[in-house]
Every structure is written in structure tokens, then in C-alpha cells.
PDB file of C-alpha atoms in Angstrom:
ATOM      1  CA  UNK T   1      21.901  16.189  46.687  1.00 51.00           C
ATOM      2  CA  UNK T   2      24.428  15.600  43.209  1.00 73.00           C
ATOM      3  CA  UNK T   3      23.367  18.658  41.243  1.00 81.00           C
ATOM      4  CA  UNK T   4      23.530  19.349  37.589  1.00 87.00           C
ATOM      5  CA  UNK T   5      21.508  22.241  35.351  1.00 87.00           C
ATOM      6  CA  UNK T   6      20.881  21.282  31.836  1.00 81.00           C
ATOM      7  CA  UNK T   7      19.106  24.046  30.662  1.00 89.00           C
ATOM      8  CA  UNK T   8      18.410  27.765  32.488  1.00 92.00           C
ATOM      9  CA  UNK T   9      15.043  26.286  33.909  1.00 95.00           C
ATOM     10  CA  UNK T  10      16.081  22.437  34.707  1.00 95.00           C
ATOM     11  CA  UNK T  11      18.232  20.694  36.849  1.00 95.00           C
ATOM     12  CA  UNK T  12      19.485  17.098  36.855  1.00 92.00           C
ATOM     13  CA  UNK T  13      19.466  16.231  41.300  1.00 92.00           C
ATOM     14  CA  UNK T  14      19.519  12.390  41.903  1.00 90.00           C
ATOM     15  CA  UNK T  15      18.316  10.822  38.937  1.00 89.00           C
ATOM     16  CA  UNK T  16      15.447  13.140  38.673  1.00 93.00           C
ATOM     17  CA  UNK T  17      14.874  15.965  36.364  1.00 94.00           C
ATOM     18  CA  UNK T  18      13.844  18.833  38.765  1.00 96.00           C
ATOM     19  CA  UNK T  19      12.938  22.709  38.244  1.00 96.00           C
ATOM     20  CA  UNK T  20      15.714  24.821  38.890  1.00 95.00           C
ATOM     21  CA  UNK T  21      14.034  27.113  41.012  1.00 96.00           C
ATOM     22  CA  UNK T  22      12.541  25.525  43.862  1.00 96.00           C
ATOM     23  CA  UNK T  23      14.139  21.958  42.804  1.00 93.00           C
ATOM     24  CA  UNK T  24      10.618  20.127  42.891  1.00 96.00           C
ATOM     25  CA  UNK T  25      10.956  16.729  40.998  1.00 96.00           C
ATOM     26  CA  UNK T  26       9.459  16.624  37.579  1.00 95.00           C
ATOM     27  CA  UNK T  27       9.986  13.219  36.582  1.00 93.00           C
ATOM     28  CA  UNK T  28      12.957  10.387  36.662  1.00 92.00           C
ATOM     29  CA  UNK T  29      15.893  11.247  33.812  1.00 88.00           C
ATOM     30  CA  UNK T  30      14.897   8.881  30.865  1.00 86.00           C
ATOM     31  CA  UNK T  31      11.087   9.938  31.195  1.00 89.00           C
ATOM     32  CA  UNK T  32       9.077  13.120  29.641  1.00 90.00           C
ATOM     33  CA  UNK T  33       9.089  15.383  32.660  1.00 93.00           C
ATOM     34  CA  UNK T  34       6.249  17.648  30.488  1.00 94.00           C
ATOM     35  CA  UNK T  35       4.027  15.450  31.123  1.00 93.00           C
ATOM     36  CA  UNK T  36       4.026  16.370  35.032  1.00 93.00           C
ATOM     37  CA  UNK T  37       4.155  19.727  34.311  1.00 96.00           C
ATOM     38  CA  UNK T  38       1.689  22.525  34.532  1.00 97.00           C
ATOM     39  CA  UNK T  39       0.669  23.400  31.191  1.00 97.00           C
ATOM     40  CA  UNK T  40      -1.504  25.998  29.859  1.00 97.00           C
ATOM     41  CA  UNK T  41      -2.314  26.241  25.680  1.00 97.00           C
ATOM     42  CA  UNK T  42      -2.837  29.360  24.405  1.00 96.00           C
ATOM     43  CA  UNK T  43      -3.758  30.189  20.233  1.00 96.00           C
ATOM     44  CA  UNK T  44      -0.895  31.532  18.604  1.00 95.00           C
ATOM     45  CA  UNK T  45      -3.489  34.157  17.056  1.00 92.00           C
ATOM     46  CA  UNK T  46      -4.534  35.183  19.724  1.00 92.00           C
ATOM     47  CA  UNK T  47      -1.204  36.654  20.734  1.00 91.00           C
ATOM     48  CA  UNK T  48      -0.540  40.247  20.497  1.00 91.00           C
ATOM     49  CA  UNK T  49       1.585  41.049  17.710  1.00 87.00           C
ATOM     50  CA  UNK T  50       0.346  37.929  15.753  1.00 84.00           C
ATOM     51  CA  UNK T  51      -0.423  38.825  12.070  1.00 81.00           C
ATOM     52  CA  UNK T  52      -3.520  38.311  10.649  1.00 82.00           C
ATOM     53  CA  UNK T  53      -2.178  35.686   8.341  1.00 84.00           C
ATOM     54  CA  UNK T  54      -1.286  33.373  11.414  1.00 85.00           C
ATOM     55  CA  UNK T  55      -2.669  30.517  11.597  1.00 89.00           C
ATOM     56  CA  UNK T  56      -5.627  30.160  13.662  1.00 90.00           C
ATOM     57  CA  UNK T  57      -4.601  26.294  14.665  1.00 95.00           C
ATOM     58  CA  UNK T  58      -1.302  27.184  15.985  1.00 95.00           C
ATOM     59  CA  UNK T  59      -0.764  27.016  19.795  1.00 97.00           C
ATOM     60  CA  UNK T  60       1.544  28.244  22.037  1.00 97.00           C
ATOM     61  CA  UNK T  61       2.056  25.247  24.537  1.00 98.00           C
ATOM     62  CA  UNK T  62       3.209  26.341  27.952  1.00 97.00           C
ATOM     63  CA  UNK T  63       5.081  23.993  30.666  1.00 97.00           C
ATOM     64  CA  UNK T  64       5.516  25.219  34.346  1.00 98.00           C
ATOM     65  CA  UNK T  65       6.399  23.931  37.642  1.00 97.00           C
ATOM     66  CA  UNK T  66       3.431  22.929  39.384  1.00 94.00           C
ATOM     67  CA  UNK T  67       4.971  23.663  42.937  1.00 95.00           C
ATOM     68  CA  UNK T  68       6.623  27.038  42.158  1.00 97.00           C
ATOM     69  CA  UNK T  69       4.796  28.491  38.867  1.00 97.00           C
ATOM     70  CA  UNK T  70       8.209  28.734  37.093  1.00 98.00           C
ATOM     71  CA  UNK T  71       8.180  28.667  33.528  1.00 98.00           C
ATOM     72  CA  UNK T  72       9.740  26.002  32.111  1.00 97.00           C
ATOM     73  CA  UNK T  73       9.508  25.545  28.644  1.00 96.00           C
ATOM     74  CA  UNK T  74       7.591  27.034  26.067  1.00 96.00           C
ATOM     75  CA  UNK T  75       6.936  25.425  22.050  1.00 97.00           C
ATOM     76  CA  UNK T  76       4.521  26.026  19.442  1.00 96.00           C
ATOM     77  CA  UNK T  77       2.825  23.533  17.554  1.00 96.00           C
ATOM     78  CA  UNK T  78      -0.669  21.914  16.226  1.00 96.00           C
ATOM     79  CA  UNK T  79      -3.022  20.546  18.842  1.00 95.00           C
ATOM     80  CA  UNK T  80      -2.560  17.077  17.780  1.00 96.00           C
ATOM     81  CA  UNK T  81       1.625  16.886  17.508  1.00 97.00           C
ATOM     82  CA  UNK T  82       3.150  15.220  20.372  1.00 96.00           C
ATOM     83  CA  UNK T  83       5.696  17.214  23.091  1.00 95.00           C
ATOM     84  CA  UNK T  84       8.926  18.321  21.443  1.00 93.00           C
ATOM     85  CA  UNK T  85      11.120  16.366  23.846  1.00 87.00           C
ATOM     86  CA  UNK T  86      14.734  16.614  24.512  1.00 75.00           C
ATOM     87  CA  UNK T  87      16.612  13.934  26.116  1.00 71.00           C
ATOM     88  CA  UNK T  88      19.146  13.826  28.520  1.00 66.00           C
ATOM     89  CA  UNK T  89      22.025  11.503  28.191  1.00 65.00           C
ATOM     90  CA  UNK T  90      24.506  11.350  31.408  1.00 62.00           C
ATOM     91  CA  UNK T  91      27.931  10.980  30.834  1.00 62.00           C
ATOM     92  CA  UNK T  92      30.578   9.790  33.018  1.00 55.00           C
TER      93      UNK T  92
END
């Protein structure tokens, strides 16, 4: 299998963005592979440490692998914005 890690939690194996611990596809390279993750949304707020100024519509958006439980990929956004999503170009 042609491997290649992208970030510290992703791997590039055969066309397929992967998780880099237990190598379980996620979706083909030039697709959103959080959309077959696990993901869990938690209120920023609700956070320890969060100040009481924080606003209360803020989530912390959680992607896993859903065959290992690895974390992925965390961001934090309003319910309604769409994934931050990074793409992979292959070169060469």
C-alpha cells in the first residue's frame, strides 16, 4: 500500500485519505473525508476554562475515526457554518 501522512492524524494510502492510526479509509482524496467521520459537537461554553463572556453559540466540532476512536481533527465554529476543509493536492 503507497503511503503518505499529510497531517499527524491522516494519511494519503491508494487514493484514499485514511486515519493514521489504524489506516481505516475515510473517504477518496478530492472528497470531504469529515463527512465519514465520527463527530461529536460540544458548546464552546460549556468547556472548562471558557469565560463567561464566550459565546453561548460557539461549538467545538469534533472529527474521529469511526473504526479506531482516534481524534482527528478538531475546529470551532457556529452550528450553521460548513466544515473547514483542507484539500489535498498530489504532486508528482
Amino acid at each position: 500500500m503507497a503511503r503518505r501522512r499529510f497531517s499527524d492524524t491522516l494519511v494519503l494510502a491508494d487514493g484514499k485519505i485514511c486515519c493514521g492510526a489504524c489506516e481505516r479509509p475515510l473517504a477518496a482524496a478530492d472528497r470531504s473525508w469529515k463527512e465519514q467521520a465520527a463527530l461529536t459537537v460540544v458548546p464552546v461554553a460549556s468547556l472548562p476554562g471558557a469565560g463567561l463572556g464566550t459565546d453561548s453559540r460557539i461549538v467545538l466540532r469534533r472529527f474521529a475515526c469511526s473504526g479506531c476512536g482516534s481524534l482527528l481533527e478538531t475546529e470551532v465554529a457556529l452550528p450553521e457554518d460548513p466544515f473547514l476543509e483542507d484539500r489535498i493536492v498530489v504532486a508528482g
